[in-house]
Amino acid sequence: MAKTETLNRRQLLTALLGCQVAGSVGCSTLRLPPAGELQHTRFDIGHLVRDGVAAELDFSAHEQVGVTIVGGGIAGLAAAWRLKRAGFDDFVLAELESKPGGTARGGSRNGVRFPWGAHYVPVPMAENESLIQLLTEMRVIESVADDGSPVVAEEFLCREPEERVYSDGSWHEGLYPGHGASEEDLKQLNAFRMEMDRWADMRDASGRRMFAIPMAMGSDDEVVRQLDQMSMKDWMNDQGWDSPRLHWLVDYSCRDDYGLPPERVSAWAGVFYFAARIVRSGMGSQEVITWPEGNGRIVNYLHDSVQENVRTGVGVFAVAGSQEAGPCRVAALDAKTGKQVGFRSEQVLFAAPQMMAKHVIEGFSESGRDVSGFQYGSWLVANVHVQDRPVDEGFPMAWDNVIRESRSLGYVTATHQLGVDHGPTVLTWYYPFADVEATITRKQMLQLGWADWAEVVLADLRLAHPGIDDLVSRIDIMCWGHAMIQPSPGFVWGPERRAAAEPLGAVHFAGTDLSGVALLEEAFFHGVRAAEEILAVRGIVDRPVDLTRKD
Amino acid sequence: MLAVATCGLIYELIAGTLASYLLGDSVTQFSLVIGVYLSALGVGAWFSQYLHQGLARTFIEVELALALVGGLSAPLLFVSFAFVQWFQLVLFGSVFVIGTLVGLELPLLMRILKEHLDFSDLVSRVLTFDYIGALLASLLFPILLVPYLGLMRTSLVFGVMNALVGLWGTYLLRPLLTNRGLSGLRGRAFLVVGVLVIGIIKADALTTWTEEIILGKSVVHARQTRFQRILVTNDRRGFQLYLNGHLQFNSTDEYRYHEALVHPVMLAAQQPKRILVLGGGDGLAVREILKHDSVETVTLVDIDPGMTEIATQFPLLRELNEQSLTHEKVTVVNTDAFVWVGKQHEPFDAVVIDFPDPGSYSVGKLYTTFFYRRLRQIMKPDALVSIQCTSPLVAGQSYWCILRTMEESGFHVRPYCTSVPTFGVWGFALAGLRAGIDVPPDLTRIEQELSYLNEEMISSLFELPRDIYPVETEVNQLNNQVLVRYYDEEWRGKD
């Protein structure tokens, strides 16, 4: 490999893991697990669309269908589910990948289920009615208390022990590295928590929470909009907080939820992460709902309920005539056959990332819309199959296992929620390219092979589990090129984001990027909202259909 | 000659056995010990080429060194296990030294003897003795040595044997030895014999001393399974089983615990036929259950095959549980009960829960509302469950948390307790899906087989003294595991 074109292993490891780690593995003999594969999203087709080299449009053999949903991530699936619940069935959902779900997908191998991306949902608060409706249908929520707060079945609430952190040579309970913390560290941690409680309790003139999930239900008051003008790092410094442990906690949280370090995250998003999950002061963060396959459980439920309307392996590359009278013309490529397919629809529900919109929707840029502010971060997710649990110093294996001195986010244990504490399992390891994009471009990442990435994963895990190599039987790796919308300062409350959610002619938009933060709840909210817009346009009076599976 | 060959293998067997006892996983330990030993033989043989002068003297020195290192290997390993972190280093280090010395023996001997025998005869004789010696060692070791001498003494006795060979050599090989230093050599031989003999005399004291350091008792059996470390110890009065360092029973008074755990539920369930036992891999609860003629099947679910194996194969325990686990009515399932209960359909008449105390999250999950609700699904409407729930006197919060959790899961619960000298006041609960659990104090059918309970006692079990009255607690759920926290706080420093 020519050095000018690609990075060598040492450079790669240094860029991803830092000098210390790379130095420790760079000279050791390369030892890789016996099996595994590297998967990518269908960036090949995506890039064809972007580069405008798609096949010449042929709208002759189009199917007639009332609504076309473009994209089968949570937003598209939620929209489909919402249409179906209203008794409206005249739609198709076109998804480029062979499986729906986007970054919420899960997988399974040898009877073990594991996530490929998003893996939990905090228990929704009373105001998130549609999500409560969904989780009730799924029998995850058993009942609703008098105050409207949902009661979640025990088996879906994350089982204790929930989190542990590897710090100073052993594992400790919880996420905050409290081991060895000074009095000042703890004082600042407490001050930080009280500040988040304060934001959770605060209401604006209309009585809205300052931070709510979905964020559209929170306040747009000047107080919160000001936060968006600075980075989380600067905001922390403004508060006078300099505790390295507190900064680590916030750094971890920002990379975990947004794939960015605090210096590049809007302080609005940084505070939102904490404050939106607190019902009121003193109650702590909402508990989290999780499944062995992560949010893949929700994907599968939604998919099952609209299965006959979903076309997978179908990549939409053009939407024409959306601003004219008459139906929109949707052109797509069937990835399996390589043939062009298409739909004529009165409405299109565009539930793909905004970065695709200008390449796909005819007249998008001409309409004056600008979505160049929508920037997406990349992620690497690895499913590491182990024959047995590593023998650890300190606190036992938890659901979420974080290594303090690493730039990865650590791993979640796939069998944790099943109550299986012994024997083989799968560790789902997460790595956001939070601060490496300057040194490694997406293009360079695409040139790296399975062996390169497997070595990165193992080098990171060895920090906390020196003997992990002997236990690993397989590593499967997923490279998410455009995994997450980045809530950089100014983006969340900037004009572009809010304009992007407005319909463009017959095209209605959904997607978590419209909220500026990547969350299942936001994607779900926008999917439901866009579906309701279409129902309203079509004059369909909502006849809720009970989709609860009768089993 | 034969003695030399036998000693070599004996040291290796001692190291292998000790490693398996102390570290568990006998396949790995034996395999590693044999590998290190055999490769060290090669190292010794290779070294022998550099020895040119005074072969006879060197041979005797090697014998004496071997006598000392090999003879003291078992005491050394025992003591180092008690005191040092890097036990494996000591283990393999000593195996390597012994192997190297043994590896030197044969080449030296062959070169000494080559002046007196022709080559084919020499090779034939030396190797014959070596291989037959190995057979002798491998037969003696399990049949006579370990049962009658124990590891410590076997090691020392064979050390003495080695030293005597060396001493004898000073006479036999006298023509090949120079006068200079001969008495010194003999003196050293006597010294080595002396040290080892003192060792033999003091072996018991040494064993007791090290084991007392480790446990305060002597270890009869130890193994590390995938799930826990199992240790059987004994003292003058009886023997004890420990799991991960926590006492599970003492043979002197376990009958009190097990009769109290089993018979109330068996009486209250009115002639139960299908019985489920969760935990209890020692087979002692099953022993009590089998005293009831109504029983048709007993299913015992214990996560650890190592535990149920000990219960069926280890003589002391097999005798104590009256071979209950191999009884024709009994089926043993080795799996995590948490997962197992979710997969069953055929309901049971009575359930006995004998899990370890909730000292860790992986055990704590077996005391949650989630688990109890799943358990309900596999109980007949009239079925009852009895459960051991730690000491209500030491850990009141923990005890009442378990009962509160069962109530929250839809059970009607009756607390009871008894006294087990080894444990102190011990708590149990009897629970069912219907209110008004009645325990008919009718022991006529099994009276002959009981050592503790009588009819008057049955009802008094349920009378709670003032110091263990209920306290307020939270409910133990998978997502809070408050019980593990209570337990940790209440037992810290008291176990």
Tab-separated table of N, CA, C and O in Angstrom, chain A residues 86-176:
chain	number	residue	atom	x	y	z
A	86	ALA	N	-53.801	4.359	11.161
A	86	ALA	CA	-54.936	5.186	10.757
A	86	ALA	C	-55.822	4.434	9.760
A	86	ALA	O	-56.783	4.995	9.234
A	87	GLY	N	-55.458	3.197	9.471
A	87	GLY	CA	-56.241	2.408	8.530
A	87	GLY	C	-55.874	2.689	7.079
A	87	GLY	O	-56.554	2.235	6.153
A	88	PHE	N	-54.780	3.423	6.860
A	88	PHE	CA	-54.353	3.753	5.489
A	88	PHE	C	-53.262	2.762	5.069
A	88	PHE	O	-52.239	2.627	5.736
A	89	ASP	N	-53.518	2.101	3.945
A	89	ASP	CA	-52.626	1.000	3.566
A	89	ASP	C	-51.994	1.201	2.186
A	89	ASP	O	-51.180	0.406	1.741
A	90	ASP	N	-52.353	2.302	1.515
A	90	ASP	CA	-51.926	2.488	0.125
A	90	ASP	C	-50.566	3.184	0.068
A	90	ASP	O	-50.446	4.320	-0.373
A	91	PHE	N	-49.540	2.489	0.559
A	91	PHE	CA	-48.204	3.088	0.547
A	91	PHE	C	-47.141	2.001	0.387
A	91	PHE	O	-47.398	0.836	0.655
A	92	VAL	N	-45.975	2.414	-0.087
A	92	VAL	CA	-44.814	1.517	-0.035
A	92	VAL	C	-43.698	2.240	0.702
A	92	VAL	O	-43.629	3.476	0.722
A	93	LEU	N	-42.839	1.427	1.298
A	93	LEU	CA	-41.659	1.972	1.949
A	93	LEU	C	-40.456	1.386	1.213
A	93	LEU	O	-40.307	0.171	1.141
A	94	ALA	N	-39.613	2.236	0.629
A	94	ALA	CA	-38.441	1.766	-0.106
A	94	ALA	C	-37.193	1.962	0.740
A	94	ALA	O	-36.898	3.073	1.184
A	95	GLU	N	-36.490	0.871	0.983
A	95	GLU	CA	-35.267	0.920	1.804
A	95	GLU	C	-34.105	0.369	0.983
A	95	GLU	O	-34.165	-0.732	0.458
A	96	LEU	N	-33.046	1.145	0.950
A	96	LEU	CA	-31.863	0.786	0.175
A	96	LEU	C	-31.181	-0.490	0.672
A	96	LEU	O	-30.779	-1.351	-0.100
A	97	GLU	N	-31.073	-0.619	1.990
A	97	GLU	CA	-30.366	-1.772	2.551
A	97	GLU	C	-31.231	-3.022	2.450
A	97	GLU	O	-32.444	-2.944	2.246
A	98	SER	N	-30.583	-4.183	2.638
A	98	SER	CA	-31.349	-5.434	2.551
A	98	SER	C	-32.215	-5.641	3.791
A	98	SER	O	-33.136	-6.439	3.800
A	99	LYS	N	-31.873	-4.929	4.879
A	99	LYS	CA	-32.703	-5.018	6.089
A	99	LYS	C	-33.070	-3.615	6.538
A	99	LYS	O	-32.222	-2.718	6.500
A	100	PRO	N	-34.294	-3.419	7.017
A	100	PRO	CA	-34.670	-2.081	7.480
A	100	PRO	C	-34.082	-1.799	8.864
A	100	PRO	O	-33.528	-2.687	9.494
A	101	GLY	N	-34.230	-0.557	9.311
A	101	GLY	CA	-33.852	-0.237	10.683
A	101	GLY	C	-32.745	0.784	10.814
A	101	GLY	O	-32.574	1.401	11.858
A	102	GLY	N	-31.934	0.924	9.745
A	102	GLY	CA	-30.841	1.890	9.821
A	102	GLY	C	-29.955	1.605	11.008
A	102	GLY	O	-29.653	0.450	11.318
A	103	THR	N	-29.556	2.689	11.714
A	103	THR	CA	-28.616	2.517	12.823
A	103	THR	C	-29.273	1.954	14.082
A	103	THR	O	-28.620	1.832	15.100
A	104	ALA	N	-30.554	1.600	13.995
A	104	ALA	CA	-31.207	0.964	15.151
A	104	ALA	C	-31.251	-0.555	14.978
A	104	ALA	O	-31.809	-1.261	15.816
A	105	ARG	N	-30.673	-1.029	13.902
A	105	ARG	CA	-30.751	-2.454	13.594
A	105	ARG	C	-30.100	-3.348	14.635
A	105	ARG	O	-29.162	-2.957	15.312
A	106	GLY	N	-30.571	-4.586	14.721
A	106	GLY	CA	-29.931	-5.600	15.543
A	106	GLY	C	-29.591	-6.785	14.670
A	106	GLY	O	-29.959	-6.831	13.504
A	107	GLY	N	-28.903	-7.747	15.228
A	107	GLY	CA	-28.571	-8.951	14.470
A	107	GLY	C	-28.553	-10.154	15.384
A	107	GLY	O	-28.820	-10.038	16.586
A	108	SER	N	-28.270	-11.323	14.815
A	108	SER	CA	-28.126	-12.516	15.655
A	108	SER	C	-27.219	-13.519	14.975
A	108	SER	O	-27.059	-13.514	13.754
A	109	ARG	N	-26.590	-14.316	15.784
A	109	ARG	CA	-25.734	-15.388	15.281
A	109	ARG	C	-25.650	-16.460	16.366
A	109	ARG	O	-25.511	-16.136	17.537
A	110	ASN	N	-25.780	-17.700	15.933
A	110	ASN	CA	-25.737	-18.837	16.869
A	110	ASN	C	-26.683	-18.642	18.060
A	110	ASN	O	-26.334	-18.949	19.199
A	111	GLY	N	-27.842	-18.091	17.787
A	111	GLY	CA	-28.838	-17.946	18.848
A	111	GLY	C	-28.609	-16.772	19.782
A	111	GLY	O	-29.378	-16.572	20.715
A	112	VAL	N	-27.554	-15.999	19.577
A	112	VAL	CA	-27.319	-14.823	20.424
A	112	VAL	C	-27.702	-13.577	19.632
A	112	VAL	O	-27.259	-13.390	18.506
A	113	ARG	N	-28.553	-12.753	20.227
A	113	ARG	CA	-28.953	-11.506	19.570
A	113	ARG	C	-28.099	-10.356	20.099
A	113	ARG	O	-27.706	-10.365	21.256
A	114	PHE	N	-27.829	-9.391	19.223
A	114	PHE	CA	-26.985	-8.265	19.618
A	114	PHE	C	-27.337	-7.052	18.769
A	114	PHE	O	-27.907	-7.185	17.693
A	115	PRO	N	-27.029	-5.857	19.275
A	115	PRO	CA	-27.335	-4.648	18.500
A	115	PRO	C	-26.258	-4.374	17.446
A	115	PRO	O	-25.131	-4.858	17.559
A	116	TRP	N	-26.615	-3.606	16.446
A	116	TRP	CA	-25.636	-3.094	15.483
A	116	TRP	C	-25.512	-1.579	15.608
A	116	TRP	O	-24.816	-0.940	14.819
A	117	GLY	N	-26.255	-0.994	16.512
A	117	GLY	CA	-26.207	0.454	16.669
A	117	GLY	C	-26.895	0.826	17.972
A	117	GLY	O	-26.532	0.338	19.034
A	118	ALA	N	-27.902	1.699	17.852
A	118	ALA	CA	-28.593	2.193	19.049
A	118	ALA	C	-29.150	1.032	19.860
A	118	ALA	O	-29.708	0.093	19.309
A	119	HIS	N	-28.986	1.085	21.170
A	119	HIS	CA	-29.342	-0.096	21.940
A	119	HIS	C	-30.194	0.166	23.177
A	119	HIS	O	-30.370	-0.720	23.994
A	120	TYR	N	-30.698	1.369	23.354
A	120	TYR	CA	-31.591	1.574	24.494
A	120	TYR	C	-32.467	2.793	24.264
A	120	TYR	O	-32.195	3.623	23.385
A	121	VAL	N	-33.533	2.872	25.059
A	121	VAL	CA	-34.423	4.037	25.046
A	121	VAL	C	-34.733	4.369	26.498
A	121	VAL	O	-35.181	3.493	27.229
A	122	PRO	N	-34.484	5.599	26.945
A	122	PRO	CA	-34.889	5.938	28.310
A	122	PRO	C	-36.418	5.840	28.424
A	122	PRO	O	-37.115	6.104	27.437
A	123	VAL	N	-36.912	5.462	29.576
A	123	VAL	CA	-38.368	5.358	29.764
A	123	VAL	C	-38.992	6.704	29.386
A	123	VAL	O	-38.605	7.744	29.922
A	124	PRO	N	-39.928	6.707	28.423
A	124	PRO	CA	-40.479	7.993	27.971
A	124	PRO	C	-41.284	8.671	29.082
A	124	PRO	O	-41.885	8.015	29.926
A	125	MET	N	-41.286	9.989	29.068
A	125	MET	CA	-42.116	10.730	30.027
A	125	MET	C	-43.529	10.829	29.474
A	125	MET	O	-43.766	10.587	28.284
A	126	ALA	N	-44.437	11.216	30.349
A	126	ALA	CA	-45.872	11.196	30.019
A	126	ALA	C	-46.209	11.893	28.700
A	126	ALA	O	-47.071	11.432	27.949
A	127	GLU	N	-45.468	12.999	28.380
A	127	GLU	CA	-45.850	13.777	27.192
A	127	GLU	C	-45.533	13.085	25.870
A	127	GLU	O	-46.061	13.450	24.829
A	128	ASN	N	-44.685	12.051	25.893
A	128	ASN	CA	-44.317	11.375	24.647
A	128	ASN	C	-45.354	10.300	24.319
A	128	ASN	O	-45.076	9.098	24.332
A	129	GLU	N	-46.561	10.750	23.986
A	129	GLU	CA	-47.703	9.837	23.889
A	129	GLU	C	-47.553	8.774	22.805
A	129	GLU	O	-47.902	7.616	23.000
A	130	SER	N	-47.036	9.163	21.627
A	130	SER	CA	-46.989	8.170	20.551
A	130	SER	C	-45.992	7.059	20.864
A	130	SER	O	-46.218	5.896	20.552
A	131	LEU	N	-44.885	7.426	21.486
A	131	LEU	CA	-43.921	6.386	21.844
A	131	LEU	C	-44.492	5.475	22.936
A	131	LEU	O	-44.294	4.259	22.911
A	132	ILE	N	-45.225	6.076	23.878
A	132	ILE	CA	-45.871	5.271	24.914
A	132	ILE	C	-46.867	4.316	24.262
A	132	ILE	O	-46.953	3.140	24.625
A	133	GLN	N	-47.581	4.831	23.250
A	133	GLN	CA	-48.519	3.992	22.507
A	133	GLN	C	-47.800	2.789	21.874
A	133	GLN	O	-48.219	1.644	22.007
A	134	LEU	N	-46.673	3.075	21.223
A	134	LEU	CA	-45.918	2.001	20.573
A	134	LEU	C	-45.449	0.964	21.590
A	134	LEU	O	-45.638	-0.243	21.419
A	135	LEU	N	-44.819	1.455	22.675
A	135	LEU	CA	-44.262	0.531	23.661
A	135	LEU	C	-45.360	-0.247	24.384
A	135	LEU	O	-45.133	-1.354	24.853
A	136	THR	N	-46.546	0.336	24.464
A	136	THR	CA	-47.670	-0.380	25.057
A	136	THR	C	-48.121	-1.509	24.123
A	136	THR	O	-48.354	-2.630	24.554
A	137	GLU	N	-48.212	-1.180	22.836
A	137	GLU	CA	-48.523	-2.216	21.852
A	137	GLU	C	-47.529	-3.365	21.918
A	137	GLU	O	-47.879	-4.524	21.782
A	138	MET	N	-46.262	-3.001	22.127
A	138	MET	CA	-45.204	-4.014	22.183
A	138	MET	C	-45.199	-4.779	23.500
A	138	MET	O	-44.387	-5.667	23.693
A	139	ARG	N	-46.092	-4.381	24.401
A	139	ARG	CA	-46.181	-4.958	25.742
A	139	ARG	C	-44.915	-4.736	26.560
A	139	ARG	O	-44.551	-5.541	27.414
A	140	VAL	N	-44.218	-3.667	26.235
A	140	VAL	CA	-43.057	-3.275	27.029
A	140	VAL	C	-43.555	-2.419	28.188
A	140	VAL	O	-43.128	-2.573	29.325
A	141	ILE	N	-44.507	-1.553	27.888
A	141	ILE	CA	-45.170	-0.779	28.932
A	141	ILE	C	-46.416	-1.554	29.346
A	141	ILE	O	-47.229	-1.937	28.500
A	142	GLU	N	-46.507	-1.820	30.646
A	142	GLU	CA	-47.618	-2.639	31.152
A	142	GLU	C	-48.860	-1.812	31.434
A	142	GLU	O	-49.976	-2.265	31.262
A	143	SER	N	-48.615	-0.610	31.953
A	143	SER	CA	-49.750	0.248	32.299
A	143	SER	C	-49.253	1.678	32.405
A	143	SER	O	-48.057	1.929	32.314
A	144	VAL	N	-50.196	2.583	32.593
A	144	VAL	CA	-49.825	3.982	32.751
A	144	VAL	C	-50.342	4.448	34.109
A	144	VAL	O	-51.504	4.244	34.445
A	145	ALA	N	-49.450	5.018	34.902
A	145	ALA	CA	-49.835	5.469	36.243
A	145	ALA	C	-50.753	6.689	36.143
A	145	ALA	O	-50.937	7.257	35.068
A	146	ASP	N	-51.330	7.089	37.278
A	146	ASP	CA	-52.282	8.200	37.302
A	146	ASP	C	-51.689	9.494	36.752
A	146	ASP	O	-52.379	10.285	36.119
A	147	ASP	N	-50.385	9.699	36.982
A	147	ASP	CA	-49.765	10.936	36.502
A	147	ASP	C	-49.325	10.835	35.040
A	147	ASP	O	-48.613	11.701	34.531
A	148	GLY	N	-49.721	9.737	34.375
A	148	GLY	CA	-49.399	9.592	32.959
A	148	GLY	C	-48.063	8.930	32.689
A	148	GLY	O	-47.718	8.646	31.541
A	149	SER	N	-47.289	8.689	33.758
A	149	SER	CA	-45.982	8.062	33.535
A	149	SER	C	-46.154	6.561	33.335
A	149	SER	O	-46.941	5.915	34.011
A	150	PRO	N	-45.421	6.026	32.366
A	150	PRO	CA	-45.591	4.618	32.035
A	150	PRO	C	-44.933	3.670	33.048
A	150	PRO	O	-43.939	4.030	33.671
A	151	VAL	N	-45.521	2.493	33.191
A	151	VAL	CA	-44.938	1.450	34.041
A	151	VAL	C	-44.390	0.372	33.107
A	151	VAL	O	-45.135	-0.254	32.360
A	152	VAL	N	-43.076	0.218	33.147
A	152	VAL	CA	-42.419	-0.692	32.207
A	152	VAL	C	-42.234	-2.058	32.846
A	152	VAL	O	-41.904	-2.166	34.025
A	153	ALA	N	-42.482	-3.115	32.057
A	153	ALA	CA	-42.291	-4.477	32.568
A	153	ALA	C	-40.833	-4.674	32.974
A	153	ALA	O	-39.914	-4.212	32.299
A	154	GLU	N	-40.662	-5.376	34.092
A	154	GLU	CA	-39.335	-5.512	34.711
A	154	GLU	C	-38.270	-6.057	33.758
A	154	GLU	O	-37.121	-5.636	33.781
A	155	GLU	N	-38.676	-6.994	32.907
A	155	GLU	CA	-37.655	-7.635	32.073
A	155	GLU	C	-37.050	-6.711	31.022
A	155	GLU	O	-36.031	-7.038	30.434
A	156	PHE	N	-37.697	-5.567	30.784
A	156	PHE	CA	-37.175	-4.652	29.765
A	156	PHE	C	-36.383	-3.494	30.353
A	156	PHE	O	-35.743	-2.744	29.632
A	157	LEU	N	-36.474	-3.318	31.661
A	157	LEU	CA	-35.673	-2.259	32.288
A	157	LEU	C	-34.271	-2.801	32.485
A	157	LEU	O	-34.093	-3.943	32.895
A	158	CYS	N	-33.300	-1.986	32.172
A	158	CYS	CA	-31.927	-2.472	32.224
A	158	CYS	C	-31.635	-3.084	33.588
A	158	CYS	O	-31.841	-2.478	34.633
A	159	ARG	N	-31.157	-4.321	33.553
A	159	ARG	CA	-30.896	-5.073	34.775
A	159	ARG	C	-29.621	-4.541	35.442
A	159	ARG	O	-28.656	-4.219	34.780
A	160	GLU	N	-29.665	-4.486	36.747
A	160	GLU	CA	-28.459	-4.136	37.487
A	160	GLU	C	-27.493	-5.316	37.435
A	160	GLU	O	-27.945	-6.445	37.438
A	161	PRO	N	-26.220	-5.130	37.404
A	161	PRO	CA	-25.489	-3.876	37.383
A	161	PRO	C	-25.484	-3.255	35.982
A	161	PRO	O	-25.207	-3.930	35.012
A	162	GLU	N	-25.807	-1.958	35.944
A	162	GLU	CA	-26.000	-1.302	34.667
A	162	GLU	C	-24.688	-0.839	34.023
A	162	GLU	O	-24.470	-1.050	32.836
A	163	GLU	N	-23.849	-0.201	34.823
A	163	GLU	CA	-22.625	0.365	34.243
A	163	GLU	C	-21.422	0.090	35.136
A	163	GLU	O	-21.548	0.029	36.351
A	164	ARG	N	-20.284	-0.017	34.484
A	164	ARG	CA	-19.032	-0.025	35.246
A	164	ARG	C	-17.972	0.656	34.398
A	164	ARG	O	-18.090	0.738	33.169
A	165	VAL	N	-16.971	1.154	35.094
A	165	VAL	CA	-15.905	1.863	34.375
A	165	VAL	C	-14.560	1.275	34.790
A	165	VAL	O	-14.327	0.981	35.963
A	166	TYR	N	-13.700	1.087	33.790
A	166	TYR	CA	-12.353	0.576	34.057
A	166	TYR	C	-11.415	1.753	34.204
A	166	TYR	O	-11.243	2.554	33.284
A	167	SER	N	-10.858	1.862	35.399
A	167	SER	CA	-10.031	3.016	35.698
A	167	SER	C	-8.960	2.593	36.691
A	167	SER	O	-9.250	1.838	37.628
A	168	ASP	N	-7.760	3.048	36.496
A	168	ASP	CA	-6.639	2.723	37.397
A	168	ASP	C	-6.495	1.224	37.628
A	168	ASP	O	-6.319	0.772	38.764
A	169	GLY	N	-6.610	0.456	36.577
A	169	GLY	CA	-6.290	-0.968	36.688
A	169	GLY	C	-7.376	-1.881	37.189
A	169	GLY	O	-7.147	-3.075	37.331
A	170	SER	N	-8.569	-1.345	37.501
A	170	SER	CA	-9.644	-2.278	37.830
A	170	SER	C	-11.007	-1.662	37.529
A	170	SER	O	-11.114	-0.476	37.220
A	171	TRP	N	-12.043	-2.506	37.604
A	171	TRP	CA	-13.397	-2.062	37.272
A	171	TRP	C	-14.104	-1.506	38.497
A	171	TRP	O	-13.959	-2.061	39.593
A	172	HIS	N	-14.873	-0.431	38.289
A	172	HIS	CA	-15.626	0.182	39.377
A	172	HIS	C	-17.071	0.352	38.957
A	172	HIS	O	-17.363	0.548	37.780
A	173	GLU	N	-17.967	0.317	39.953
A	173	GLU	CA	-19.389	0.455	39.647
A	173	GLU	C	-19.706	1.875	39.179
A	173	GLU	O	-19.125	2.847	39.668
A	174	GLY	N	-20.664	1.956	38.243
A	174	GLY	CA	-21.122	3.267	37.774
A	174	GLY	C	-20.281	3.783	36.621
A	174	GLY	O	-19.291	3.177	36.225
A	175	LEU	N	-20.705	4.940	36.091
A	175	LEU	CA	-20.003	5.516	34.946
A	175	LEU	C	-18.993	6.568	35.381
A	175	LEU	O	-17.920	6.699	34.812
A	176	TYR	N	-19.345	7.320	36.425
A	176	TYR	CA	-18.428	8.350	36.905
A	176	TYR	C	-17.246	7.672	37.597
A	176	TYR	O	-17.446	6.845	38.490
